[in-house]
Amino acid sequence: MLQTLSIRDFVIVDQLDLEFSPGFTVLTGETGAGKSILIDALSLVLGARGEGGITRAGSDKAEINAVFEISSLPELQAWLDDNEIAHDEPELLLRRVIYADGRSRAFVNGSPATIQQLKEIGEFLVDIYSQHAHHALLKAATQRQVLDAYAGHLPLAQEVAQAYQAWQVLYQKRVDAERNAEAYAQELAELRDQVRELSALAPTADEWEPLQQEHMRLAHGASILAGGEECRELLSEGEVSAVSQLSRVQHKLQELTEYDASLQEALDTLDVALIQLEETDRFLNRYLQRADLDPERLQEVEGRVHALHAAARKYRVRPEELAELLAGWQLRQQTLEQGQDNGQLQQDERAAFARYDELAKKLSAGRVQAAERLSVQISDEMQRLSLSGGRFAVDLKPQEPAASGSEQVEFLVAGHAGVAPRPLSKVASGGELSRISLAIRVVTAQRGDVPSMIFDEVDVGIGGGVAEVVGQLLKTLGQQRQVLVITHLPQVAAQGSQHLQVSKFLSEGQTLSRIKQLDATQRIDEIARMLGGVEITETTRQHASEMLTHGA
């Protein structure tokens, strides 16, 4: 659950440190005081996209830190392990820094992270519902996801989608093979000739460079032998060879060192030079003894070089690329030959469809059962929300096989008794949509595993006795999860176990926002303000006190 939230220089917040409790927390305040700033800040630290203008005027960056308790979230801990993020403590620290120029940095437990990683972590921690969530429920995809989540079948739905894609790939391969059979047959015939020709040549990936070096050596064999003998003549075999001349110098220096010992350094250097010259001579001698002219090998190498060059020119590649070209042709040939076997393709396609069909039927069965339970539970909640006689139903219409399964999911609603349920998007007014949306969220949340839920003014369009029921629903939900609600309804605010108030003030010419936790007396004043507006009377305050006593 969310334990603390710290905000620095964000919009109109200069410094804010909040601690949160388990259960049901309400956040209230005057219009324009900045109630949604908390949601915006939390969304950013959970990976939402940052937009310009969110740093406080005069500041170079905004910083948001959130601490979550994760000891009861093994799946998140496994995700952290998979992503090599340390989490020795039972707490997880998320940090987001957003600079005035739009740059952004993210950290998890002090280590740099990506915004995508923050977003993925956030999916384990918090569900945020805003007024826009009402409208999202009008979309078929959202309705299908709500049902699958309620049934606990989101992983199965993902398997169905993957199986569908695998089937479609094989289906398209078969269709393409049938449509292009003639062209593929011609390509395959050409490929077979090319592969046969190049396979006979049998080029290897690492032969070209050594082959060139060997050809150069064999082609200039006579020059190498003659030149080697000449070098030996100059080094040691000639009458005036380098070794004999240096030996004379060596002998002379040995005599001179008897008169001046400082010449020993020159003598030592010369000794080394003579040793190296003698080693060079011995190497050349061994080389020349082994070397000989090999016209047959030269002819063989020249033939190989010519063959590789000819093939390279023919297929417009470099000689060293011939082996790779052959491997590519062989792979393409194998693919086309498999494609010619329509029976095998059809067999693979049927197997893939059977896998999809098996998963889709399993998903359909789960949806049927879940739809019945969900319809009953939401219909019951509608009665409590002053939709007496109203009815909610989940309609499952068969459809052609699709990534989403074998049926379309549609939410139907009847606002009162005696009326046939119709699509949610066609019959629900703004107020009804708010109440039905809240009923759906409350019912489905009871089966979820995300520990914290935030409702951002989802009670818009609700008032009177219904508002008190809404508060009771949220309070009940708070017994199972951590629930934070931004509300303008005193009936909802009175039900909270923790009450935060947002206010704004002027400091050095700047409007700033602050949030504080209210004690019992302050809660009475705040509920009274929400009931009576600007002027708070003793009667209003008494009413507020009674609401809080009743809510407790």
Coordinates of C-alpha atoms in Angstrom, one line a residue:
M1 CA 0.0 0.0 0.0
L2 CA 1.0 3.7 -0.3
Q3 CA 2.7 4.8 2.8
T4 CA 4.2 8.2 2.1
L5 CA 4.2 10.8 -0.7
S6 CA 6.6 13.7 -0.9
I7 CA 6.3 16.5 -3.4
R8 CA 8.7 19.3 -4.1
D9 CA 8.1 22.3 -6.5
F10 CA 5.3 20.7 -8.4
V11 CA 2.7 23.1 -10.0
I12 CA 1.6 25.1 -7.0
V13 CA 3.1 22.9 -4.3
D14 CA 6.4 24.0 -2.9
Q15 CA 6.9 21.3 -0.3
L16 CA 4.5 18.5 0.8
D17 CA 5.0 15.4 2.9
L18 CA 2.0 13.1 3.4
E19 CA 1.6 9.8 5.3
F20 CA -1.2 7.5 4.4
S21 CA -3.1 5.0 6.5
P22 CA -4.8 1.7 5.4
G23 CA -8.5 1.8 4.8
F24 CA -10.6 4.7 3.5
T25 CA -9.0 8.1 3.1
V26 CA -10.9 11.1 1.8
L27 CA -9.4 14.3 0.2
T28 CA -11.5 17.4 0.2
G29 CA -11.0 21.1 -0.4
E30 CA -12.4 24.2 -2.2
T31 CA -12.6 24.2 -6.0
G32 CA -9.3 25.3 -7.4
A33 CA -7.3 24.4 -4.3
G34 CA -5.4 21.7 -6.1
K35 CA -7.0 18.4 -5.1
S36 CA -6.1 16.8 -8.3
I37 CA -2.4 17.7 -7.9
L38 CA -1.9 14.8 -5.6
I39 CA -3.3 12.4 -8.2
D40 CA -1.2 14.0 -10.9
A41 CA 1.9 13.7 -8.9
L42 CA 1.2 10.1 -8.0
S43 CA 0.5 9.3 -11.6
L44 CA 3.9 10.7 -12.7
V45 CA 5.8 8.7 -10.1
L46 CA 3.9 5.7 -11.4
G47 CA 5.1 6.3 -15.0
A48 CA 2.6 8.7 -16.5
R49 CA 3.9 11.0 -19.3
G50 CA 5.1 14.3 -18.1
E51 CA 4.0 17.5 -19.8
G52 CA 5.6 20.9 -19.8
G53 CA 4.7 23.5 -17.2
I54 CA 4.5 21.2 -14.2
T55 CA 7.5 22.6 -12.3
R56 CA 6.6 25.4 -9.9
A57 CA 7.3 28.9 -11.1
G58 CA 10.9 29.9 -10.4
S59 CA 12.1 26.3 -9.9
D60 CA 14.4 24.3 -12.2
K61 CA 12.9 20.9 -11.3
A62 CA 10.0 19.1 -9.7
E63 CA 10.6 16.0 -7.5
I64 CA 8.1 13.4 -6.4
N65 CA 8.9 10.5 -4.0
A66 CA 6.5 7.7 -3.1
V67 CA 7.1 4.8 -0.6
F68 CA 5.0 1.6 -0.9
E69 CA 4.9 -1.4 1.4
I70 CA 5.3 -4.5 -0.8
S71 CA 5.8 -7.4 1.5
S72 CA 2.5 -8.9 0.5
L73 CA 3.1 -8.5 -3.2
P74 CA 5.2 -11.6 -4.3
E75 CA 4.5 -11.0 -8.0
L76 CA 6.0 -7.5 -7.8
Q77 CA 9.0 -8.8 -5.9
A78 CA 9.5 -11.4 -8.6
W79 CA 9.3 -8.7 -11.3
L80 CA 11.9 -6.7 -9.4
D81 CA 14.1 -9.8 -9.3
D82 CA 13.7 -10.3 -13.0
N83 CA 14.7 -6.7 -13.7
E84 CA 17.6 -6.9 -11.3
I85 CA 16.2 -4.1 -9.0
A86 CA 17.3 -4.5 -5.3
H87 CA 14.5 -4.6 -2.8
D88 CA 16.0 -6.0 0.5
E89 CA 13.6 -3.9 2.6
P90 CA 9.8 -4.4 2.7
E91 CA 9.4 -0.9 1.3
L92 CA 9.8 0.3 -2.3
L93 CA 10.8 3.8 -3.1
L94 CA 9.8 5.4 -6.4
R95 CA 11.3 8.7 -7.4
R96 CA 10.6 10.9 -10.4
V97 CA 12.5 14.2 -11.2
I98 CA 11.1 16.4 -14.0
Y99 CA 13.1 19.4 -15.1
A100 CA 11.7 22.7 -16.3
D101 CA 13.0 22.0 -19.8
G102 CA 11.0 18.8 -20.0
R103 CA 13.7 16.3 -19.3
S104 CA 12.8 13.5 -16.8
R105 CA 14.6 11.0 -14.7
A106 CA 13.3 8.0 -12.8
F107 CA 14.6 5.9 -9.9
V108 CA 13.6 2.8 -8.1
N109 CA 15.1 2.2 -4.6
G110 CA 17.8 4.8 -5.5
S111 CA 18.8 3.1 -8.8
P112 CA 18.2 4.7 -12.2
A113 CA 15.1 3.2 -14.0
T114 CA 13.1 3.8 -17.1
I115 CA 9.7 5.5 -17.2
Q116 CA 8.4 2.2 -18.7
Q117 CA 9.7 0.3 -15.6
L118 CA 7.9 2.8 -13.3
K119 CA 4.7 2.2 -15.3
E120 CA 5.0 -1.6 -15.0
I121 CA 5.6 -1.3 -11.3
G122 CA 2.6 1.0 -10.9
E123 CA 0.4 -1.7 -12.4
F124 CA 1.1 -3.9 -9.3
L125 CA 0.5 -1.0 -6.8
V126 CA -2.3 1.4 -7.7
D127 CA -5.5 1.6 -9.7
I128 CA -6.6 5.1 -10.4
Y129 CA -10.2 5.9 -11.5
S130 CA -11.1 9.3 -12.7
Q131 CA -14.3 10.8 -14.2
H132 CA -12.9 9.7 -17.6
A133 CA -13.1 6.1 -16.4
H134 CA -16.9 6.4 -16.7
H135 CA -16.6 7.1 -20.4
A136 CA -14.0 4.3 -20.8
L137 CA -16.6 1.9 -19.7
L138 CA -18.6 2.7 -22.8
K139 CA -15.9 1.1 -24.9
A140 CA -16.3 -2.6 -25.8
A141 CA -12.6 -3.3 -25.1
T142 CA -12.9 -1.9 -21.6
Q143 CA -16.1 -3.9 -20.9
R144 CA -14.4 -7.1 -22.1
Q145 CA -11.3 -6.4 -19.9
V146 CA -13.5 -5.7 -16.8
L147 CA -15.3 -9.0 -17.3
D148 CA -12.1 -11.0 -17.8
A149 CA -10.5 -9.3 -14.8
Y150 CA -13.5 -10.1 -12.6
A151 CA -13.3 -13.7 -13.8
G152 CA -9.6 -13.9 -13.1
H153 CA -9.0 -14.7 -16.8
L154 CA -6.8 -11.9 -17.9
P155 CA -3.8 -14.3 -18.4
L156 CA -6.1 -16.7 -20.3
A157 CA -7.3 -13.9 -22.5
Q158 CA -3.7 -13.1 -23.3
E159 CA -3.0 -16.7 -24.2
V160 CA -6.0 -16.6 -26.5
A161 CA -4.7 -13.5 -28.2
Q162 CA -1.3 -15.1 -28.7
A163 CA -2.8 -18.4 -30.0
Y164 CA -4.9 -16.4 -32.5
Q165 CA -1.8 -14.5 -33.8
A166 CA 0.1 -17.8 -34.2
W167 CA -2.8 -19.3 -36.1
Q168 CA -3.1 -16.2 -38.3
V169 CA 0.6 -16.4 -39.2
L170 CA 0.2 -20.0 -40.4
Y171 CA -3.1 -19.2 -42.1
Q172 CA -1.4 -16.4 -44.1
K173 CA 1.5 -18.6 -45.0
R174 CA -0.8 -21.2 -46.5
V175 CA -2.9 -18.6 -48.4
D176 CA 0.3 -16.9 -49.7
A177 CA 1.7 -20.3 -50.8
E178 CA -1.5 -21.2 -52.7
R179 CA -1.8 -17.7 -54.2
N180 CA 1.9 -17.6 -55.3
A181 CA 2.4 -21.3 -56.1
E182 CA 3.5 -20.7 -59.7
A183 CA 5.8 -17.9 -58.9
Y184 CA 7.3 -19.8 -56.0
A185 CA 7.8 -22.9 -58.2
Q186 CA 9.8 -20.8 -60.7
E187 CA 11.8 -19.2 -57.9
L188 CA 12.5 -22.6 -56.4
A189 CA 13.7 -24.1 -59.7
E190 CA 16.1 -21.2 -60.1
L191 CA 17.3 -21.5 -56.5
R192 CA 17.9 -25.2 -56.9
D193 CA 20.2 -24.6 -59.9
Q194 CA 22.0 -21.8 -58.1
V195 CA 22.4 -23.9 -54.9
R196 CA 23.6 -26.9 -56.9
E197 CA 26.2 -24.7 -58.7
L198 CA 27.5 -22.9 -55.6
S199 CA 27.4 -26.1 -53.5
A200 CA 29.7 -27.7 -56.0
L201 CA 32.1 -24.8 -55.5
A202 CA 31.7 -25.2 -51.7
P203 CA 33.0 -21.8 -50.7
T204 CA 33.8 -21.3 -47.0
A205 CA 33.6 -18.2 -45.0
D206 CA 37.3 -18.0 -44.0
E207 CA 39.1 -19.3 -47.0
W208 CA 39.5 -16.2 -49.2
E209 CA 42.2 -14.3 -47.3
P210 CA 44.5 -17.4 -46.8
L211 CA 43.9 -18.4 -50.4
Q212 CA 45.1 -15.0 -51.7
Q213 CA 48.2 -15.1 -49.5
E214 CA 49.1 -18.6 -50.7
H215 CA 48.6 -17.5 -54.3
M216 CA 50.8 -14.5 -53.8
R217 CA 53.6 -16.8 -52.4
L218 CA 53.3 -19.4 -55.1
A219 CA 53.1 -17.0 -57.9
H220 CA 56.4 -15.3 -56.8
G221 CA 58.2 -18.4 -55.7
A222 CA 61.2 -17.9 -58.0
S223 CA 61.6 -14.3 -56.8
I224 CA 61.4 -15.4 -53.2
L225 CA 64.1 -18.1 -53.6
A226 CA 66.4 -15.7 -55.5
G227 CA 65.8 -12.9 -53.1
G228 CA 66.4 -15.1 -50.1
E229 CA 69.7 -16.4 -51.4
E230 CA 70.8 -12.8 -52.1
C231 CA 69.9 -11.8 -48.5
R232 CA 72.0 -14.7 -47.1
E233 CA 74.9 -13.6 -49.3
L234 CA 74.8 -10.1 -48.0
L235 CA 74.3 -11.3 -44.4
S236 CA 76.9 -14.1 -44.0
E237 CA 77.9 -15.9 -47.2
G238 CA 79.6 -13.1 -49.2
E239 CA 83.3 -12.1 -48.9
V240 CA 82.2 -8.8 -47.5
S241 CA 79.1 -9.8 -45.5
A242 CA 77.4 -7.9 -42.8
V243 CA 78.3 -10.4 -40.2
S244 CA 82.0 -10.4 -41.0
Q245 CA 82.1 -6.6 -41.1
L246 CA 80.4 -6.3 -37.8
S247 CA 82.6 -9.0 -36.3
R248 CA 85.6 -6.8 -37.2
V249 CA 84.0 -3.9 -35.5
Q250 CA 83.3 -6.1 -32.5
H251 CA 86.9 -7.2 -32.3
K252 CA 88.2 -3.6 -32.5
L253 CA 85.8 -2.4 -29.7
Q254 CA 87.0 -5.2 -27.5
E255 CA 90.6 -3.9 -27.8
L256 CA 89.5 -0.3 -27.2
T257 CA 87.6 -1.2 -24.0
E258 CA 90.9 -2.1 -22.4
Y259 CA 91.8 1.6 -22.7
D260 CA 88.3 3.1 -21.9
A261 CA 85.7 0.9 -20.1
S262 CA 82.9 3.4 -21.2
L263 CA 83.0 1.8 -24.7
Q264 CA 81.5 -1.4 -23.2
E265 CA 78.0 -0.1 -23.8
A266 CA 78.6 0.2 -27.5
L267 CA 80.2 -3.3 -27.5
D268 CA 77.1 -4.7 -25.7
T269 CA 74.8 -3.2 -28.2
L270 CA 76.8 -4.6 -31.1
D271 CA 76.8 -8.1 -29.5
V272 CA 73.0 -8.0 -29.5
A273 CA 72.9 -6.8 -33.1
L274 CA 75.2 -9.7 -34.2
I275 CA 73.1 -12.2 -32.4
Q276 CA 70.0 -10.9 -34.2
L277 CA 71.7 -11.0 -37.6
E278 CA 72.8 -14.5 -37.0
E279 CA 69.3 -15.5 -36.0
T280 CA 68.0 -13.9 -39.2
D281 CA 70.5 -15.8 -41.3
R282 CA 69.6 -19.1 -39.7
F283 CA 65.9 -18.4 -40.3
L284 CA 66.5 -17.6 -43.9
N285 CA 68.5 -20.8 -44.3
R286 CA 65.8 -22.9 -42.8
Y287 CA 63.1 -21.2 -45.0
L288 CA 65.1 -21.7 -48.2
Q289 CA 65.7 -25.3 -47.4
R290 CA 61.9 -25.9 -47.2
A291 CA 60.9 -23.6 -50.0
D292 CA 60.6 -24.9 -53.5
L293 CA 58.7 -24.1 -56.7
D294 CA 55.3 -26.0 -56.9
P295 CA 53.7 -25.3 -60.3
E296 CA 51.0 -27.9 -59.7
R297 CA 49.9 -26.3 -56.4
L298 CA 50.1 -22.9 -58.1
Q299 CA 47.9 -24.1 -60.9
E300 CA 45.4 -25.5 -58.3
V301 CA 45.3 -22.3 -56.3
E302 CA 45.0 -20.1 -59.4
G303 CA 42.1 -22.3 -60.5
R304 CA 40.4 -21.9 -57.1
V305 CA 40.9 -18.1 -57.1
H306 CA 39.5 -17.9 -60.6
A307 CA 36.5 -20.0 -59.8
L308 CA 35.6 -17.9 -56.7
H309 CA 36.1 -14.7 -58.7
A310 CA 33.9 -15.9 -61.5
A311 CA 31.1 -16.9 -59.1
A312 CA 31.4 -13.6 -57.2
R313 CA 31.1 -11.6 -60.5
K314 CA 28.1 -13.7 -61.6
Y315 CA 26.2 -13.2 -58.4
R316 CA 27.4 -9.7 -57.8
V317 CA 29.0 -10.2 -54.4
R318 CA 32.5 -10.2 -53.0
P319 CA 34.3 -13.6 -53.0
E320 CA 34.4 -13.7 -49.2
E321 CA 30.5 -13.3 -49.2
L322 CA 29.8 -16.4 -51.3
A323 CA 29.5 -18.8 -48.3
E324 CA 26.9 -16.4 -46.7
L325 CA 25.0 -16.2 -50.0
L326 CA 24.8 -20.0 -50.3
A327 CA 23.5 -20.3 -46.7
G328 CA 20.8 -17.7 -47.5
W329 CA 19.8 -19.5 -50.7
Q330 CA 19.6 -22.9 -48.9
L331 CA 17.4 -21.4 -46.2
R332 CA 15.1 -19.8 -48.8
Q333 CA 15.0 -23.1 -50.7
Q334 CA 14.0 -25.0 -47.6
T335 CA 11.2 -22.5 -46.9
L336 CA 9.9 -22.7 -50.5
E337 CA 10.0 -26.5 -50.4
Q338 CA 8.1 -26.6 -47.2
G339 CA 5.6 -24.2 -48.7
Q340 CA 5.1 -26.5 -51.6
D341 CA 3.9 -29.1 -49.2
N342 CA 0.5 -27.6 -48.7
G343 CA -0.5 -30.7 -46.8
Q344 CA 2.0 -29.9 -44.1
L345 CA 1.0 -26.2 -44.0
Q346 CA -2.6 -27.2 -43.7
Q347 CA -1.8 -29.6 -40.9
D348 CA 0.2 -27.0 -39.0
E349 CA -2.6 -24.5 -39.5
R350 CA -5.2 -26.9 -38.2
A351 CA -3.1 -27.6 -35.2
A352 CA -2.7 -23.9 -34.4
F353 CA -6.4 -23.3 -34.8
A354 CA -7.2 -26.3 -32.5
R355 CA -5.0 -24.7 -29.9
Y356 CA -6.7 -21.4 -30.3
D357 CA -10.2 -23.0 -30.3
E358 CA -9.4 -24.9 -27.1
L359 CA -8.3 -21.8 -25.2
A360 CA -11.1 -19.7 -26.6
K361 CA -13.7 -22.2 -25.5
K362 CA -12.2 -22.3 -22.0
L363 CA -12.3 -18.5 -21.9
S364 CA -15.9 -18.5 -23.2
A365 CA -17.0 -20.9 -20.4
G366 CA -15.3 -18.6 -17.8
R367 CA -17.0 -15.5 -19.3
V368 CA -20.4 -17.2 -19.2
Q369 CA -20.1 -18.0 -15.5
A370 CA -18.5 -14.6 -14.6
A371 CA -21.2 -12.7 -16.6
E372 CA -24.0 -14.3 -14.5
R373 CA -22.3 -13.5 -11.2
L374 CA -21.3 -10.0 -12.3
S375 CA -24.8 -9.2 -13.5
V376 CA -26.4 -10.2 -10.2
Q377 CA -23.9 -8.3 -8.0
I378 CA -24.0 -5.1 -10.0
S379 CA -27.8 -5.2 -10.2
D380 CA -27.9 -5.5 -6.4
E381 CA -25.6 -2.5 -6.0
M382 CA -27.8 -0.5 -8.4
Q383 CA -30.7 -0.9 -6.0
R384 CA -28.6 0.6 -3.2
L385 CA -27.7 3.5 -5.5
S386 CA -31.3 4.6 -6.1
L387 CA -31.7 2.7 -9.3
S388 CA -34.6 0.7 -7.9
G389 CA -35.9 -2.0 -10.2
G390 CA -32.8 -1.4 -12.4
R391 CA -31.0 -4.3 -13.9
F392 CA -27.5 -4.9 -15.2
A393 CA -26.6 -7.6 -17.6
V394 CA -23.6 -8.8 -19.5
D395 CA -24.4 -9.9 -23.1
L396 CA -22.1 -12.3 -24.8
K397 CA -22.7 -12.4 -28.6
P398 CA -21.0 -15.0 -30.7
Q399 CA -18.5 -13.7 -33.2
E400 CA -16.1 -15.0 -35.7
P401 CA -12.8 -16.2 -34.2
A402 CA -10.8 -13.1 -33.1
A403 CA -7.9 -12.2 -30.9
S404 CA -10.4 -11.2 -28.2
G405 CA -12.1 -14.7 -28.3
S406 CA -15.3 -16.2 -29.7
E407 CA -17.7 -13.6 -28.4
Q408 CA -18.3 -9.9 -28.1
V409 CA -18.8 -8.6 -24.5
E410 CA -21.4 -5.8 -24.1
F411 CA -22.7 -4.3 -20.9
L412 CA -26.5 -3.8 -20.9
V413 CA -28.5 -1.8 -18.3
A414 CA -32.1 -1.0 -17.6
G415 CA -32.6 2.1 -15.4
H416 CA -35.9 0.9 -13.8
A417 CA -38.2 -2.0 -13.7
G418 CA -40.2 -3.1 -16.8
V419 CA -37.6 -1.9 -19.3
A420 CA -35.5 -4.3 -21.3
P421 CA -31.7 -3.7 -20.8
R422 CA -30.0 -1.8 -23.6
P423 CA -26.4 -1.0 -24.3
L424 CA -24.8 1.1 -21.5
S425 CA -23.8 3.8 -24.0
K426 CA -27.4 4.4 -25.2
V427 CA -29.4 4.5 -22.0
A428 CA -27.3 5.8 -19.2
S429 CA -27.5 9.6 -18.3
G430 CA -24.5 11.3 -16.7
G431 CA -25.7 10.6 -13.1
E432 CA -26.7 7.0 -13.9
L433 CA -23.4 6.4 -15.6
S434 CA -21.5 7.6 -12.5
R435 CA -23.5 5.3 -10.2
I436 CA -23.3 2.3 -12.5
S437 CA -19.6 2.9 -13.0
L438 CA -19.0 3.1 -9.3
A439 CA -21.0 -0.1 -8.8
I440 CA -18.9 -1.9 -11.4
R441 CA -15.7 -0.6 -9.9
V442 CA -16.7 -1.6 -6.4
V443 CA -17.8 -5.1 -7.4
T444 CA -14.8 -5.9 -9.6
A445 CA -12.3 -4.4 -7.1
Q446 CA -13.3 -6.9 -4.6
R447 CA -11.7 -9.6 -6.8
G448 CA -8.6 -7.6 -7.7
D449 CA -5.2 -7.8 -6.2
V450 CA -3.9 -4.3 -6.5
P451 CA -3.6 -3.0 -2.9
S452 CA -4.4 0.7 -3.5
M453 CA -7.3 2.3 -5.3
I454 CA -7.7 6.0 -6.0
F455 CA -11.1 7.6 -7.1
D456 CA -10.8 11.1 -8.5
E457 CA -14.2 12.7 -8.1
V458 CA -16.0 9.7 -9.6
D459 CA -19.0 10.8 -7.5
V460 CA -19.8 13.7 -9.8
G461 CA -23.5 13.8 -10.6
I462 CA -24.4 12.0 -7.4
G463 CA -26.2 13.7 -4.5
G464 CA -28.6 13.3 -1.6
G465 CA -29.2 9.9 -0.1
V466 CA -27.3 8.2 -2.9
A467 CA -24.1 10.0 -1.9
E468 CA -24.3 8.4 1.6
V469 CA -24.7 5.0 0.0
V470 CA -21.7 5.8 -2.2
G471 CA -19.7 6.6 0.9
Q472 CA -20.8 3.4 2.5
L473 CA -19.7 1.4 -0.6
L474 CA -16.3 3.0 -0.6
K475 CA -15.9 2.5 3.2
T476 CA -16.7 -1.2 2.7
L477 CA -14.2 -1.4 0.0
G478 CA -11.7 0.3 2.3
Q479 CA -11.9 -2.7 4.6
Q480 CA -10.3 -4.8 2.0
R481 CA -8.0 -2.3 0.2
Q482 CA -6.4 1.0 0.7
V483 CA -8.9 3.5 -0.9
L484 CA -8.2 7.2 -1.5
V485 CA -11.1 9.3 -2.7
I486 CA -11.1 12.9 -3.9
T487 CA -14.7 14.1 -3.3
H488 CA -16.9 17.2 -3.0
L489 CA -19.7 15.3 -1.2
P490 CA -19.9 15.7 2.6
Q491 CA -21.8 12.4 2.8
V492 CA -18.8 10.6 1.3
A493 CA -16.2 12.6 3.2
A494 CA -17.9 11.7 6.5
Q495 CA -17.3 8.0 5.9
G496 CA -13.5 8.2 5.7
S497 CA -11.2 6.9 8.4
Q498 CA -8.6 9.5 7.4
H499 CA -9.4 13.0 6.2
L500 CA -7.0 15.2 4.2
Q501 CA -7.8 18.8 3.3
V502 CA -6.4 20.8 0.4
S503 CA -6.2 24.5 0.7
K504 CA -4.3 27.3 -1.1
F505 CA -2.7 30.5 0.2
L506 CA -0.6 33.4 -1.1
S507 CA 3.1 33.5 -0.2
E508 CA 5.4 36.2 -1.6
G509 CA 3.1 36.8 -4.5
Q510 CA 2.8 33.1 -5.4
T511 CA -0.3 30.9 -4.9
L512 CA 0.7 27.7 -3.1
S513 CA -1.2 24.6 -2.2
R514 CA -1.0 22.6 1.0
I515 CA -2.5 19.4 2.2
K516 CA -2.9 18.5 5.9
Q517 CA -4.5 15.8 7.9
L518 CA -7.5 16.9 9.9
D519 CA -8.2 16.0 13.5
A520 CA -11.7 15.4 14.8
T521 CA -12.6 19.1 15.4
Q522 CA -11.1 20.2 12.0
R523 CA -13.1 17.4 10.3
I524 CA -16.4 18.9 11.7
D525 CA -15.4 22.3 10.3
E526 CA -14.6 20.9 6.9
I527 CA -17.8 18.8 6.6
A528 CA -19.7 21.8 7.7
R529 CA -18.1 23.9 5.0
M530 CA -19.0 21.3 2.4
L531 CA -22.6 21.3 3.7
G532 CA -23.1 25.1 4.2
G533 CA -20.7 26.9 1.9
V534 CA -18.9 30.1 3.0
E535 CA -21.0 30.8 6.1
I536 CA -20.8 28.0 8.6
T537 CA -23.5 28.1 11.3
E538 CA -23.7 26.2 14.5
T539 CA -26.6 24.2 13.0
T540 CA -24.4 23.2 10.1
R541 CA -21.6 22.3 12.4
Q542 CA -24.0 20.1 14.5
H543 CA -25.2 18.4 11.3
A544 CA -21.6 17.8 10.3
S545 CA -20.9 16.3 13.7
E546 CA -23.8 13.9 13.4
M547 CA -22.7 12.8 10.0
L548 CA -19.3 12.0 11.2
T549 CA -20.7 10.1 14.2
H550 CA -23.0 8.2 11.9
G551 CA -20.2 7.5 9.4
A552 CA -17.9 6.2 12.1

